[in-house]
Coordinates of C-alpha atoms in Angstrom, one line a residue:
Chain A
M11 CA 94.9 -24.4 -42.7
R12 CA 96.1 -27.7 -41.4
R13 CA 93.3 -29.5 -39.0
T14 CA 93.9 -32.2 -36.6
C15 CA 92.3 -35.2 -34.3
P16 CA 94.2 -34.7 -31.6
L17 CA 91.8 -37.0 -28.9
L18 CA 90.8 -40.3 -30.2
D19 CA 88.0 -40.8 -27.8
H20 CA 86.7 -37.7 -28.9
P21 CA 86.1 -37.2 -32.4
E22 CA 84.6 -34.4 -32.0
F23 CA 87.3 -31.9 -31.1
S24 CA 90.0 -30.9 -33.3
I25 CA 92.5 -27.6 -34.3
L26 CA 93.5 -25.8 -36.7
D27 CA 96.4 -24.0 -37.2
S28 CA 97.2 -21.6 -39.4
A29 CA 99.6 -18.8 -39.9
G30 CA 98.3 -16.1 -37.1
W31 CA 96.6 -17.8 -35.2
R32 CA 94.6 -21.4 -33.9
E33 CA 91.7 -22.6 -33.4
Y34 CA 91.0 -25.8 -30.8
R35 CA 87.3 -26.5 -33.0
V36 CA 84.7 -28.4 -30.4
E37 CA 81.5 -29.2 -32.8
N38 CA 78.1 -31.0 -31.2
P39 CA 78.4 -34.1 -30.8
R40 CA 74.9 -34.6 -31.7
L41 CA 75.9 -33.5 -35.0
V42 CA 78.8 -35.5 -35.4
H43 CA 78.3 -39.4 -36.1
P44 CA 82.1 -40.9 -37.5
G45 CA 81.5 -42.9 -40.4
R46 CA 77.8 -42.5 -41.2
S47 CA 77.2 -41.6 -45.1
H48 CA 75.2 -38.0 -46.5
V49 CA 72.1 -39.7 -46.9
R50 CA 71.3 -40.9 -43.5
K51 CA 72.7 -37.8 -42.1
L52 CA 70.4 -35.5 -43.8
L53 CA 67.5 -37.8 -43.3
G54 CA 68.4 -37.9 -40.1
W55 CA 68.4 -34.7 -39.4
F56 CA 65.2 -34.1 -41.9
W57 CA 62.8 -36.5 -40.7
L58 CA 61.2 -34.5 -37.6
D59 CA 60.9 -31.4 -39.6
A60 CA 58.8 -33.4 -42.3
T61 CA 57.0 -34.5 -40.3
I62 CA 55.7 -30.9 -39.3
P63 CA 53.9 -30.2 -42.5
L64 CA 51.8 -34.1 -42.4
L65 CA 50.6 -32.5 -39.4
I66 CA 49.8 -29.2 -40.6
A67 CA 47.7 -31.7 -43.7
L68 CA 46.1 -34.4 -40.7
F69 CA 44.3 -31.2 -39.3
W70 CA 44.0 -28.0 -41.2
D71 CA 40.1 -28.9 -42.1
S72 CA 39.4 -29.2 -38.7
V73 CA 40.3 -25.9 -37.2
S74 CA 41.0 -23.7 -40.7
D75 CA 37.8 -21.9 -40.0
N76 CA 38.7 -20.3 -36.6
R77 CA 41.4 -17.6 -36.5
A78 CA 43.0 -19.0 -32.7
A79 CA 43.7 -22.7 -33.9
I80 CA 45.4 -20.5 -37.1
A81 CA 47.6 -18.5 -35.1
C82 CA 48.7 -20.3 -32.6
I83 CA 49.3 -23.4 -34.5
A84 CA 51.7 -20.3 -36.7
A85 CA 53.2 -19.3 -33.8
T86 CA 54.3 -23.2 -33.1
V87 CA 55.5 -23.3 -36.5
L88 CA 57.2 -20.2 -36.0
V89 CA 59.5 -21.7 -32.9
Y90 CA 59.6 -24.5 -34.0
A91 CA 61.7 -23.2 -36.8
Y92 CA 63.8 -20.7 -35.0
V93 CA 64.8 -23.1 -32.7
R94 CA 66.9 -25.8 -35.7
C95 CA 67.6 -22.7 -37.3
T96 CA 69.8 -22.4 -34.0
Q97 CA 71.1 -25.0 -33.2
V98 CA 74.6 -24.9 -32.0
L99 CA 76.7 -26.6 -35.1
W100 CA 79.8 -25.9 -33.1
E101 CA 82.6 -23.7 -30.5
S102 CA 85.7 -22.7 -30.4
V103 CA 88.1 -21.0 -28.5
V104 CA 90.6 -19.5 -31.1
V105 CA 94.0 -18.7 -29.7
L106 CA 95.8 -15.1 -30.7
P107 CA 99.5 -15.3 -30.2
S108 CA 100.4 -11.6 -27.8
L109 CA 96.9 -10.8 -28.5
G110 CA 94.3 -12.6 -26.5
L111 CA 91.5 -15.5 -26.6
Q112 CA 88.4 -15.2 -28.4
F113 CA 85.2 -17.1 -27.7
E114 CA 82.9 -18.3 -31.1
T115 CA 79.5 -19.4 -31.7
H116 CA 77.8 -20.4 -34.6
R117 CA 74.6 -21.5 -34.8
G118 CA 71.7 -22.5 -37.5
L119 CA 71.3 -25.3 -39.7
P120 CA 73.8 -28.4 -39.5
S121 CA 76.4 -28.2 -42.5
I122 CA 74.3 -24.7 -43.0
P123 CA 76.3 -22.4 -40.3
L124 CA 74.2 -18.8 -40.5
T125 CA 74.8 -17.0 -37.2
V126 CA 77.9 -16.1 -35.2
S127 CA 78.5 -15.0 -32.4
R128 CA 82.3 -13.8 -30.9
N129 CA 83.8 -12.5 -27.2
F130 CA 87.4 -11.4 -27.7
I131 CA 89.2 -11.5 -24.4
P132 CA 92.4 -8.6 -24.7
L133 CA 95.8 -10.5 -23.5
S134 CA 96.1 -7.4 -21.3
S135 CA 93.5 -7.4 -19.8
M136 CA 93.4 -11.5 -19.0
Q137 CA 94.5 -13.3 -15.7
D138 CA 94.9 -16.2 -16.1
F139 CA 92.8 -19.6 -17.9
I140 CA 91.3 -22.2 -15.9
I141 CA 89.3 -25.2 -15.5
N142 CA 87.4 -25.5 -12.7
E143 CA 84.5 -26.9 -11.2
G144 CA 80.6 -25.9 -10.8
L145 CA 77.2 -27.2 -9.8
R146 CA 74.9 -27.7 -12.8
G147 CA 71.2 -28.3 -11.4
W148 CA 72.2 -31.7 -9.9
N149 CA 75.4 -32.9 -11.1
V150 CA 79.2 -31.5 -11.4
R151 CA 80.9 -30.1 -14.2
Y152 CA 84.0 -28.9 -14.9
Y153 CA 84.7 -25.6 -17.7
L154 CA 87.3 -24.0 -18.3
A155 CA 87.3 -19.5 -18.1
A156 CA 89.4 -17.0 -18.6
I157 CA 89.6 -15.1 -15.8
Q158 CA 89.6 -11.1 -16.8
R159 CA 90.4 -8.0 -15.0
S160 CA 89.3 -4.5 -15.5
R161 CA 91.0 -1.4 -15.0
R162 CA 88.0 -0.3 -11.6
D163 CA 89.9 -4.0 -10.4
A164 CA 86.4 -5.6 -10.5
I165 CA 87.2 -9.2 -11.8
S166 CA 85.1 -11.3 -14.4
L167 CA 84.8 -15.0 -15.6
D168 CA 84.6 -16.0 -18.7
V169 CA 83.1 -19.6 -20.0
A170 CA 84.3 -21.0 -22.7
Y171 CA 82.5 -23.4 -24.5
E172 CA 79.5 -22.2 -22.8
N173 CA 77.1 -24.1 -24.5
I174 CA 78.2 -27.6 -25.5
L175 CA 80.8 -27.9 -22.3
P176 CA 82.8 -31.1 -23.4
R177 CA 84.8 -33.7 -21.1
F178 CA 87.7 -32.9 -19.0
P179 CA 90.4 -34.1 -21.4
V180 CA 88.9 -31.8 -24.4
L181 CA 89.6 -29.1 -20.9
L182 CA 92.8 -30.2 -20.4
E183 CA 93.9 -29.9 -24.2
V184 CA 93.0 -26.6 -24.8
Y185 CA 94.0 -25.6 -21.1
H186 CA 97.9 -27.0 -21.9
G187 CA 97.1 -25.3 -25.9
V188 CA 96.7 -22.0 -24.4
H189 CA 98.8 -21.6 -20.9
E190 CA 101.6 -22.7 -23.9
T191 CA 101.1 -20.5 -26.1
L192 CA 100.0 -17.1 -24.8
L193 CA 100.7 -17.8 -21.2
D194 CA 103.7 -18.8 -21.1
E195 CA 104.9 -16.3 -23.7
S196 CA 104.8 -13.6 -21.7
H197 CA 106.4 -15.2 -19.2
I198 CA 108.8 -16.3 -21.1
D199 CA 109.8 -12.4 -22.9
S200 CA 109.2 -11.3 -19.3
R201 CA 112.7 -13.4 -17.7
S202 CA 114.7 -12.8 -21.0
D203 CA 114.3 -9.3 -20.4
T204 CA 116.7 -9.1 -17.0
Chain B
M27 CA 94.2 -44.8 1.8
T28 CA 90.7 -44.0 1.8
M29 CA 88.5 -41.5 0.5
I30 CA 86.8 -39.6 3.0
A31 CA 83.4 -37.2 2.8
M32 CA 82.2 -34.9 6.2
I33 CA 79.0 -33.8 6.0
C34 CA 77.8 -31.7 8.0
D35 CA 75.5 -28.4 8.1
F36 CA 77.6 -26.6 10.1
F37 CA 80.9 -25.5 8.4
H38 CA 82.9 -22.7 7.2
P39 CA 82.0 -19.5 7.0
N40 CA 80.4 -20.2 10.5
V41 CA 83.2 -20.6 13.1
G42 CA 81.8 -23.3 16.1
G43 CA 83.2 -26.1 17.8
V44 CA 82.0 -28.8 15.6
E45 CA 83.5 -26.4 12.1
N46 CA 86.6 -26.1 14.4
H47 CA 86.1 -30.6 15.1
I48 CA 85.9 -30.6 11.2
Y49 CA 88.4 -28.8 9.6
M50 CA 90.5 -30.3 11.7
L51 CA 89.9 -33.3 11.4
S52 CA 90.0 -33.2 7.9
A53 CA 93.6 -31.2 8.0
N54 CA 95.0 -34.4 10.6
L55 CA 93.4 -37.1 7.5
I56 CA 95.2 -35.3 5.3
R57 CA 98.3 -35.2 6.4
R58 CA 98.0 -38.9 6.7
G59 CA 97.7 -39.2 4.2
H60 CA 94.1 -39.7 3.2
K61 CA 92.2 -37.7 1.0
V62 CA 89.8 -35.6 2.2
I63 CA 85.9 -34.1 1.2
V64 CA 84.0 -31.6 2.5
I65 CA 80.3 -31.7 2.4
T66 CA 78.2 -28.9 3.3
H67 CA 74.9 -26.1 1.8
S68 CA 75.3 -22.4 0.8
H69 CA 75.4 -19.3 2.1
P70 CA 73.6 -16.8 0.1
P71 CA 74.5 -14.6 -1.9
D72 CA 77.5 -16.2 -3.4
R73 CA 79.2 -18.8 -1.1
V74 CA 77.4 -21.8 -3.7
G75 CA 79.3 -24.5 -5.8
I76 CA 82.8 -25.2 -4.4
R77 CA 85.6 -24.5 -2.7
W78 CA 89.2 -25.3 -1.9
L79 CA 90.6 -24.8 1.5
L80 CA 94.3 -24.5 2.7
P81 CA 95.1 -27.3 2.9
S82 CA 93.9 -29.2 -0.2
L83 CA 90.6 -29.4 1.3
K84 CA 88.2 -29.6 -1.0
V85 CA 84.1 -28.0 -0.3
Y86 CA 81.2 -28.6 -2.5
Y87 CA 78.2 -26.0 -1.0
V88 CA 75.5 -27.4 -2.3
P89 CA 72.2 -25.0 -2.6
L90 CA 69.8 -26.2 -0.2
V91 CA 67.8 -23.9 2.0
T92 CA 68.3 -23.6 5.8
I93 CA 66.1 -22.5 8.3
A94 CA 67.4 -22.0 11.2
S95 CA 70.7 -21.5 12.9
S96 CA 72.2 -22.5 10.0
A97 CA 70.8 -26.3 10.0
T98 CA 68.5 -27.2 6.8
L99 CA 64.8 -28.6 6.7
P100 CA 65.3 -33.0 7.2
D101 CA 63.1 -33.4 3.7
F102 CA 64.5 -36.9 3.2
L103 CA 65.4 -36.4 0.0
A104 CA 67.1 -32.9 -1.6
F105 CA 69.8 -33.9 -1.1
L106 CA 70.4 -37.6 -2.5
P107 CA 70.8 -35.8 -6.7
Y108 CA 73.9 -34.2 -5.2
L109 CA 75.2 -36.6 -2.4
R110 CA 75.6 -39.6 -5.6
T111 CA 76.7 -37.1 -8.2
I112 CA 79.1 -35.9 -5.5
V113 CA 80.2 -39.4 -4.3
L114 CA 80.4 -41.1 -7.5
R115 CA 82.4 -38.4 -9.0
E116 CA 84.3 -38.1 -6.1
G117 CA 84.4 -41.9 -5.5
I118 CA 83.7 -41.6 -1.9
Q119 CA 84.9 -44.9 0.4
L120 CA 83.6 -43.9 3.5
I121 CA 80.9 -41.1 4.7
H122 CA 82.1 -38.9 8.1
A123 CA 78.6 -37.3 8.9
H124 CA 78.7 -35.3 12.3
A125 CA 75.9 -33.1 14.9
S126 CA 73.3 -35.0 15.4
L127 CA 71.3 -31.4 14.6
S128 CA 72.4 -31.3 10.7
A129 CA 69.8 -32.5 8.6
L130 CA 72.3 -32.8 5.6
A131 CA 74.2 -35.6 8.1
H132 CA 71.1 -37.8 8.3
E133 CA 69.9 -37.7 4.7
G134 CA 74.2 -39.1 4.0
I135 CA 74.0 -41.7 6.2
L136 CA 70.4 -43.3 5.3
H137 CA 71.5 -43.0 1.3
A138 CA 75.1 -44.4 1.7
H139 CA 74.2 -47.8 1.1
L140 CA 72.6 -47.2 -2.6
M141 CA 76.2 -46.4 -3.3
G142 CA 77.6 -49.2 -1.2
V143 CA 79.3 -46.2 0.5
R144 CA 80.0 -47.2 4.7
T145 CA 79.7 -44.7 7.8
V146 CA 80.6 -43.1 10.1
F147 CA 78.8 -40.3 12.8
T148 CA 80.4 -37.9 15.2
D149 CA 77.7 -36.1 17.6
H150 CA 79.5 -33.4 19.1
S151 CA 76.2 -32.5 21.0
L152 CA 74.5 -33.8 24.4
F153 CA 70.3 -33.6 24.2
G154 CA 67.9 -33.8 27.2
F155 CA 64.9 -36.2 27.0
D156 CA 61.9 -34.2 28.3
D157 CA 61.1 -31.7 26.2
A158 CA 59.4 -31.8 22.7
A159 CA 62.1 -30.8 20.4
S160 CA 65.1 -33.4 21.9
I161 CA 61.8 -36.0 22.0
L162 CA 61.9 -35.1 17.8
T163 CA 65.6 -34.5 17.4
N164 CA 66.2 -38.1 19.7
K165 CA 63.8 -40.1 17.7
L166 CA 64.8 -38.5 14.1
L167 CA 68.4 -38.9 14.8
E168 CA 67.4 -43.5 16.8
A169 CA 66.8 -43.6 12.8
A170 CA 68.9 -42.5 11.1
L171 CA 71.6 -43.9 13.0
R172 CA 69.6 -47.9 12.9
N173 CA 72.0 -49.0 10.6
V174 CA 75.2 -46.8 10.9
D175 CA 78.3 -48.5 10.5
A176 CA 80.2 -46.9 13.6
T177 CA 79.8 -43.9 16.7
I178 CA 82.2 -42.0 17.8
C179 CA 81.4 -39.3 20.9
V180 CA 83.8 -36.9 22.1
S181 CA 82.9 -37.8 26.1
H182 CA 82.5 -40.8 27.9
T183 CA 79.0 -39.1 29.4
G184 CA 78.5 -38.1 26.0
R185 CA 78.1 -41.6 24.5
E186 CA 76.0 -42.5 27.6
N187 CA 74.1 -39.9 26.2
T188 CA 74.1 -40.6 22.6
V189 CA 73.5 -44.7 23.5
L190 CA 70.8 -43.7 25.6
R191 CA 68.9 -41.0 23.3
A192 CA 69.3 -42.9 19.8
R193 CA 69.1 -46.7 21.6
L194 CA 72.3 -48.0 20.0
L195 CA 74.2 -51.2 20.9
P196 CA 77.2 -49.6 23.9
H197 CA 79.8 -51.6 22.1
S198 CA 79.8 -49.9 18.2
A199 CA 79.7 -46.2 20.2
Y200 CA 83.7 -45.5 20.5
V201 CA 85.3 -42.8 22.6
I202 CA 87.5 -40.1 20.3
P203 CA 87.7 -36.5 22.6
N204 CA 88.1 -33.5 20.4
A205 CA 91.5 -31.8 20.6
L206 CA 92.9 -28.2 20.2
V207 CA 96.4 -26.2 19.0
A208 CA 98.3 -25.9 22.1
D209 CA 101.0 -22.8 20.5
Q210 CA 97.7 -21.1 19.6
F211 CA 97.0 -20.5 23.5
K212 CA 100.2 -19.8 24.6
P213 CA 100.1 -18.2 28.2
G214 CA 100.6 -14.5 28.0
P215 CA 104.6 -12.5 29.9
I216 CA 104.8 -13.1 33.1
T217 CA 104.1 -10.3 35.7
G218 CA 104.4 -9.8 38.8
P219 CA 101.0 -9.8 42.0
T220 CA 98.4 -7.6 40.6
A221 CA 96.1 -6.7 43.2
T222 CA 92.7 -7.0 40.8
V223 CA 91.9 -10.8 40.1
T224 CA 90.6 -10.8 36.7
I225 CA 88.3 -12.8 35.7
V226 CA 87.4 -13.9 31.5
V227 CA 84.3 -15.0 30.8
I228 CA 84.0 -15.7 26.6
S229 CA 80.6 -17.5 25.1
R230 CA 77.6 -18.5 23.1
L231 CA 75.3 -15.8 25.7
A232 CA 72.5 -18.3 25.0
Y233 CA 70.3 -19.6 27.6
R234 CA 72.2 -23.7 27.6
K235 CA 75.5 -21.5 28.0
G236 CA 74.0 -21.0 32.2
I237 CA 73.7 -17.3 31.4
D238 CA 71.3 -16.2 34.3
L239 CA 73.5 -18.1 36.5
L240 CA 76.6 -15.7 35.5
V241 CA 73.7 -13.0 35.4
A242 CA 72.9 -13.9 39.4
T243 CA 76.9 -14.8 40.6
A244 CA 78.3 -11.8 39.5
P245 CA 77.3 -8.8 41.3
R246 CA 77.9 -11.0 44.6
I247 CA 80.9 -12.2 43.7
C248 CA 81.5 -8.2 42.4
A249 CA 80.9 -7.6 46.5
L250 CA 82.3 -10.5 48.3
F251 CA 86.0 -9.1 46.9
P252 CA 86.8 -5.6 45.8
N253 CA 89.8 -6.4 44.2
V254 CA 87.5 -8.5 41.1
R255 CA 87.2 -7.5 38.0
F256 CA 85.0 -8.8 34.6
V257 CA 86.1 -9.6 31.2
I258 CA 82.9 -10.7 29.5
G259 CA 82.9 -11.6 25.7
G260 CA 80.6 -13.3 23.3
D261 CA 77.5 -12.2 22.0
G262 CA 73.9 -13.8 21.8
P263 CA 70.2 -13.6 23.0
K264 CA 71.4 -13.0 26.9
L265 CA 73.7 -9.9 25.9
I266 CA 70.4 -8.1 27.0
D267 CA 70.1 -9.7 30.3
L268 CA 73.5 -9.3 30.7
L269 CA 74.4 -5.3 30.4
Q270 CA 70.6 -5.0 32.8
M271 CA 72.2 -6.5 35.6
R272 CA 75.3 -4.3 34.5
E273 CA 73.5 -1.5 35.5
K274 CA 71.3 -2.1 38.4
H275 CA 73.4 -3.4 40.0
M276 CA 76.4 -0.2 38.5
L277 CA 79.1 -2.5 37.6
Q278 CA 80.3 -0.8 34.8
D279 CA 83.7 0.3 36.2
R280 CA 83.8 -3.5 37.2
I281 CA 82.5 -5.4 34.3
E282 CA 83.5 -4.4 31.5
M283 CA 81.9 -6.7 27.9
L284 CA 83.8 -6.7 25.0
G285 CA 81.0 -7.9 22.1
P286 CA 81.8 -10.6 19.6
V287 CA 85.4 -12.0 19.4
R288 CA 86.6 -13.3 16.9
H289 CA 88.2 -16.6 17.0
S290 CA 91.8 -15.4 16.4
D291 CA 91.4 -12.4 18.8
V292 CA 90.2 -14.6 22.1
R293 CA 94.3 -15.9 23.3
D294 CA 94.7 -12.4 23.3
V295 CA 91.0 -12.0 25.5
L296 CA 92.3 -14.8 28.0
V297 CA 96.2 -13.6 29.0
R298 CA 94.1 -10.5 30.0
G299 CA 92.9 -12.7 33.4
T300 CA 93.5 -15.0 35.8
I301 CA 90.2 -16.9 36.5
F302 CA 88.5 -18.1 33.6
M303 CA 84.3 -18.9 34.0
N304 CA 82.0 -21.5 32.3
T305 CA 78.6 -21.7 33.9
S306 CA 77.1 -23.9 31.2
L307 CA 73.9 -26.2 32.4
T308 CA 75.3 -28.4 29.7
E309 CA 78.7 -29.1 27.5
S310 CA 78.8 -32.3 26.1
F311 CA 82.6 -31.4 26.7
G312 CA 84.2 -28.0 27.1
I313 CA 86.8 -26.8 24.6
A314 CA 86.0 -23.4 25.7
I315 CA 87.2 -24.4 29.3
L316 CA 90.8 -26.3 27.1
E317 CA 91.2 -23.0 25.7
A318 CA 91.5 -21.4 28.6
A319 CA 93.3 -23.6 30.8
C320 CA 96.0 -24.0 28.1
A321 CA 96.6 -20.1 28.1
G322 CA 97.5 -21.1 31.7
L323 CA 93.9 -19.5 33.6
Y324 CA 92.3 -21.0 36.2
V325 CA 88.7 -22.7 35.8
V326 CA 85.6 -22.6 37.5
S327 CA 83.1 -24.0 36.2
T328 CA 79.7 -26.4 36.4
R329 CA 79.5 -30.3 37.2
V330 CA 77.9 -30.5 33.8
G331 CA 78.1 -33.5 30.6
G332 CA 81.6 -34.0 30.1
V333 CA 83.2 -32.1 32.1
P334 CA 84.8 -33.5 34.6
E335 CA 86.7 -35.9 31.8
I336 CA 89.3 -33.1 30.2
L337 CA 91.4 -32.2 33.5
P338 CA 92.8 -32.8 35.7
E339 CA 91.2 -31.8 39.3
D340 CA 94.2 -29.5 40.2
M341 CA 93.5 -26.9 37.7
I342 CA 89.7 -26.8 37.7
S343 CA 87.2 -26.3 40.7
F344 CA 83.8 -27.4 40.9
A345 CA 80.1 -26.1 41.0
N346 CA 76.9 -27.5 41.1
P347 CA 74.1 -25.7 38.7
D348 CA 73.5 -23.1 41.7
E349 CA 74.2 -19.9 42.8
D350 CA 75.6 -20.5 46.2
D351 CA 77.6 -23.4 45.1
V352 CA 79.1 -21.3 42.2
V353 CA 79.6 -18.2 44.5
R354 CA 81.7 -20.8 46.5
A355 CA 84.2 -22.6 44.3
M356 CA 84.9 -19.2 42.2
S357 CA 86.0 -17.8 46.3
E358 CA 88.2 -21.0 46.6
A359 CA 89.9 -20.1 43.1
I360 CA 90.5 -16.5 43.8
Q361 CA 92.0 -17.8 46.7
I362 CA 94.2 -20.1 44.9
V363 CA 95.3 -18.0 42.2
S364 CA 95.6 -14.9 44.5
A365 CA 98.0 -17.9 47.3
G366 CA 100.1 -18.0 43.3
K367 CA 99.3 -21.4 43.4
H368 CA 98.7 -21.6 40.3
D369 CA 101.5 -22.0 37.5
P370 CA 100.4 -21.3 34.2
L371 CA 103.2 -22.2 32.1
R372 CA 103.5 -24.9 33.6
A373 CA 99.3 -25.5 33.4
H374 CA 99.8 -25.2 29.7
Q375 CA 102.9 -27.7 29.5
R376 CA 100.8 -30.1 30.9
V377 CA 97.6 -29.3 28.6
K378 CA 100.1 -28.9 26.2
G379 CA 101.1 -32.9 26.1
F380 CA 97.0 -34.7 26.9
Y381 CA 95.3 -33.6 24.3
D382 CA 97.0 -33.5 20.3
W383 CA 95.0 -33.7 17.0
S384 CA 97.4 -36.1 15.3
E385 CA 95.9 -38.1 18.0
I386 CA 92.9 -38.1 17.0
A387 CA 93.1 -38.6 13.7
E388 CA 95.2 -41.8 14.4
R389 CA 92.5 -43.1 16.4
T390 CA 90.2 -41.7 14.2
E391 CA 91.9 -43.6 11.3
K392 CA 91.2 -47.2 13.5
V393 CA 87.7 -46.5 13.4
Y394 CA 87.4 -45.7 10.1
E395 CA 89.7 -49.1 9.0
A396 CA 87.4 -51.0 11.1
V397 CA 84.3 -49.9 9.7
L398 CA 85.9 -50.3 5.9
H399 CA 87.1 -54.1 6.6
S400 CA 83.4 -55.1 8.1
R401 CA 80.9 -56.1 5.3
P402 CA 77.7 -54.4 5.1
P403 CA 74.7 -55.3 5.9
D404 CA 72.4 -56.4 3.0
F405 CA 69.1 -54.6 2.4
W406 CA 66.5 -56.9 4.5
T407 CA 68.3 -56.9 7.5
R408 CA 68.8 -53.2 7.0
M409 CA 65.0 -52.9 5.9
N410 CA 64.3 -54.9 9.6
R411 CA 66.1 -53.0 11.7
T412 CA 64.2 -49.8 10.0
L413 CA 60.7 -51.5 10.1
D414 CA 61.8 -52.2 14.4
L415 CA 62.2 -48.8 14.9
G416 CA 58.6 -48.3 16.5
R417 CA 55.1 -49.0 15.5
F418 CA 54.3 -45.6 13.8
V419 CA 57.9 -44.1 13.3
G420 CA 59.3 -47.8 11.8
P421 CA 56.9 -47.8 8.9
I422 CA 57.0 -44.2 8.0
F423 CA 61.3 -44.9 7.8
A424 CA 60.8 -47.9 6.1
I425 CA 58.5 -45.7 3.1
I426 CA 61.2 -43.3 3.2
L427 CA 64.3 -46.2 2.6
V428 CA 61.6 -47.3 -0.8
V429 CA 61.3 -44.5 -1.9
G430 CA 64.6 -43.5 -0.8
C431 CA 65.9 -47.0 -4.2
L432 CA 62.8 -45.8 -6.0
F433 CA 64.3 -42.2 -6.4
F434 CA 68.1 -43.3 -6.5
M435 CA 66.9 -45.9 -9.6
F436 CA 64.9 -42.6 -11.3
L437 CA 68.8 -40.8 -10.6
E438 CA 70.7 -43.2 -12.5
W439 CA 68.0 -43.4 -15.6
W440 CA 68.4 -39.2 -15.2
L441 CA 71.8 -39.1 -15.3
P442 CA 73.7 -42.0 -16.0
E443 CA 77.0 -42.3 -14.5
S444 CA 78.8 -42.0 -17.8
E445 CA 77.6 -38.1 -18.2
I446 CA 78.9 -37.4 -14.0
D447 CA 82.4 -36.3 -15.2
K448 CA 84.4 -38.1 -13.0
V449 CA 88.0 -36.5 -11.1
Q450 CA 90.6 -37.6 -12.5
R451 CA 92.9 -35.6 -11.4
H452 CA 93.4 -34.6 -7.2
W453 CA 95.7 -32.7 -5.0
D454 CA 98.9 -34.3 -5.2
Q455 CA 101.0 -33.0 -2.6
D456 CA 104.3 -34.2 -3.6
R457 CA 104.2 -32.8 -6.7
F458 CA 103.4 -29.5 -5.0
V459 CA 106.2 -30.1 -2.9
K460 CA 108.9 -30.0 -5.7
L461 CA 106.7 -27.1 -8.0
V462 CA 108.3 -24.7 -4.6
E463 CA 111.7 -26.2 -4.7
E464 CA 112.1 -25.5 -8.1
S465 CA 110.2 -21.7 -8.3
E466 CA 112.3 -21.5 -5.2
R467 CA 115.8 -22.4 -6.6
R468 CA 114.5 -20.7 -9.5
S469 CA 114.2 -17.0 -8.3
A470 CA 117.1 -17.8 -6.7
Q471 CA 118.4 -18.5 -9.4
E472 CA 117.9 -14.7 -10.8
H473 CA 118.5 -12.8 -7.9
H474 CA 121.9 -14.6 -7.7
T475 CA 122.4 -13.5 -11.9
T476 CA 121.3 -10.2 -10.7
L477 CA 123.6 -9.3 -8.2
T478 CA 126.1 -10.6 -10.4
S479 CA 125.5 -8.5 -13.9
T480 CA 124.8 -5.2 -11.6

């Protein structure tokens, strides 16, 4: 398995090549800091979590008798732990030649991936793979989308890198890669038959 | 080659004169090598976001709420975030705003200076001075146009009206008329002289279009000339008056009501008749009259607004906007047409030479060049001009100006320029032409190989 970082300006983007597939991975840019030592990295995401026990220790005496307050604190701690454990670590577009595309989102603690959610788009139902622009709040962003046409002629859009939404140069790389391996190949096959 | 943004509340999918004007002007400017985008409001449920129209016209549908007949509420700050993002990502150099009733257009002009963008405004309609709605809109217009770089009006009467309403300096207002695509309005095939004379009326059935006048004069004309038939197309609040008139005078066989007519079907309706009747009470240009004249019809119209400026005297009969004069003008027209003195084909050839969209685009381009070469006023001049608006309106708009600047500062912190996805690849017409040639060559080759192999 070979890993390359083709874009110098965007170190969070890397391509992993293997025998049967190719993965275009975009890591969460907030967690990618090239050149930082491991200790500093650990301290970086650990310090905020360390203040929670400190705060609880400070305020425990004043609220230990109040049941509602304890329930509130417990709820907040659980919510905070859930949010920290489901950070998006990296998202990828996996190209399976002649089979289709797979969009993956890996979540968990930094350097400990916990959950994965995958979305497979078969090549037979895929119409096209496009870069489109859309309004997002007050901003306009570029996004990659796969257009699927179901058997009943219903069109649906699946967005790649939905949570991270990388910048245009990254999207262009992935766009060209997917078109060369998946979409142009089917076009080449049909041409060689005639 | 300039990057231009057309801003207006009124754009497709709505159909109308302003929408068509913006689209045709943008298409012709693109043909001359500029890059044009259009910013308008969204149409629920799903016309939101970014769409493309031929030929490489990008349209931004911004999600703002409309209040009445496709116009948004004039709150002066809701559009600023979207405007800033769009201007920065597309690299806009000039904003061309349309229509005095469009709040988006006013906001575009008011906030353009924050991003160093020049402004041009086109006014498409005439307004009065004495009713409440006019007084309010005129004041808002004056405030917006106080700091605009150039104004364009569609007729000389329109220019006088706009200069008076907005208290502009007269030399800063240009006159560039509308135009039409003459090939879309060719006359019908020549038939011999027929006994019936058909009068066509196509308009929005509203008070401004003088439908009351039509209701009053149609029965009289039908009584005076037994060989006359009416064909009325269009829809609106006054439809019910027309239907009632038809019932009352038993004219169901003489007056045909077509209902709403799509713009692509207008020419087919026009060539059914020989006379076009327009009874508007106010009309700044009268593009419908021009379309009818181009299709070879003789025109009868009320002498209002900019209508006397658009056609030569021998193609149109004028009337004052009262019943008797309209009937007189119509009798004159029927006599001319029955005597065969009006030649539809010659009329079409003449109108074809009068108005042309590429010429309009060239004249608009000259206005843009003049604006881009002039120096923009500095903030102090802008503030002084705003304060001069009046005792109450001046401070109000000065406050809006300052709050706009503060909101802009906030947006620079909330959404810095580095976070905005700049447009790096725009539509490239040359590349498109090359790809088309390549694909044609490839399909011709495949066709050739299949022929030779079988």
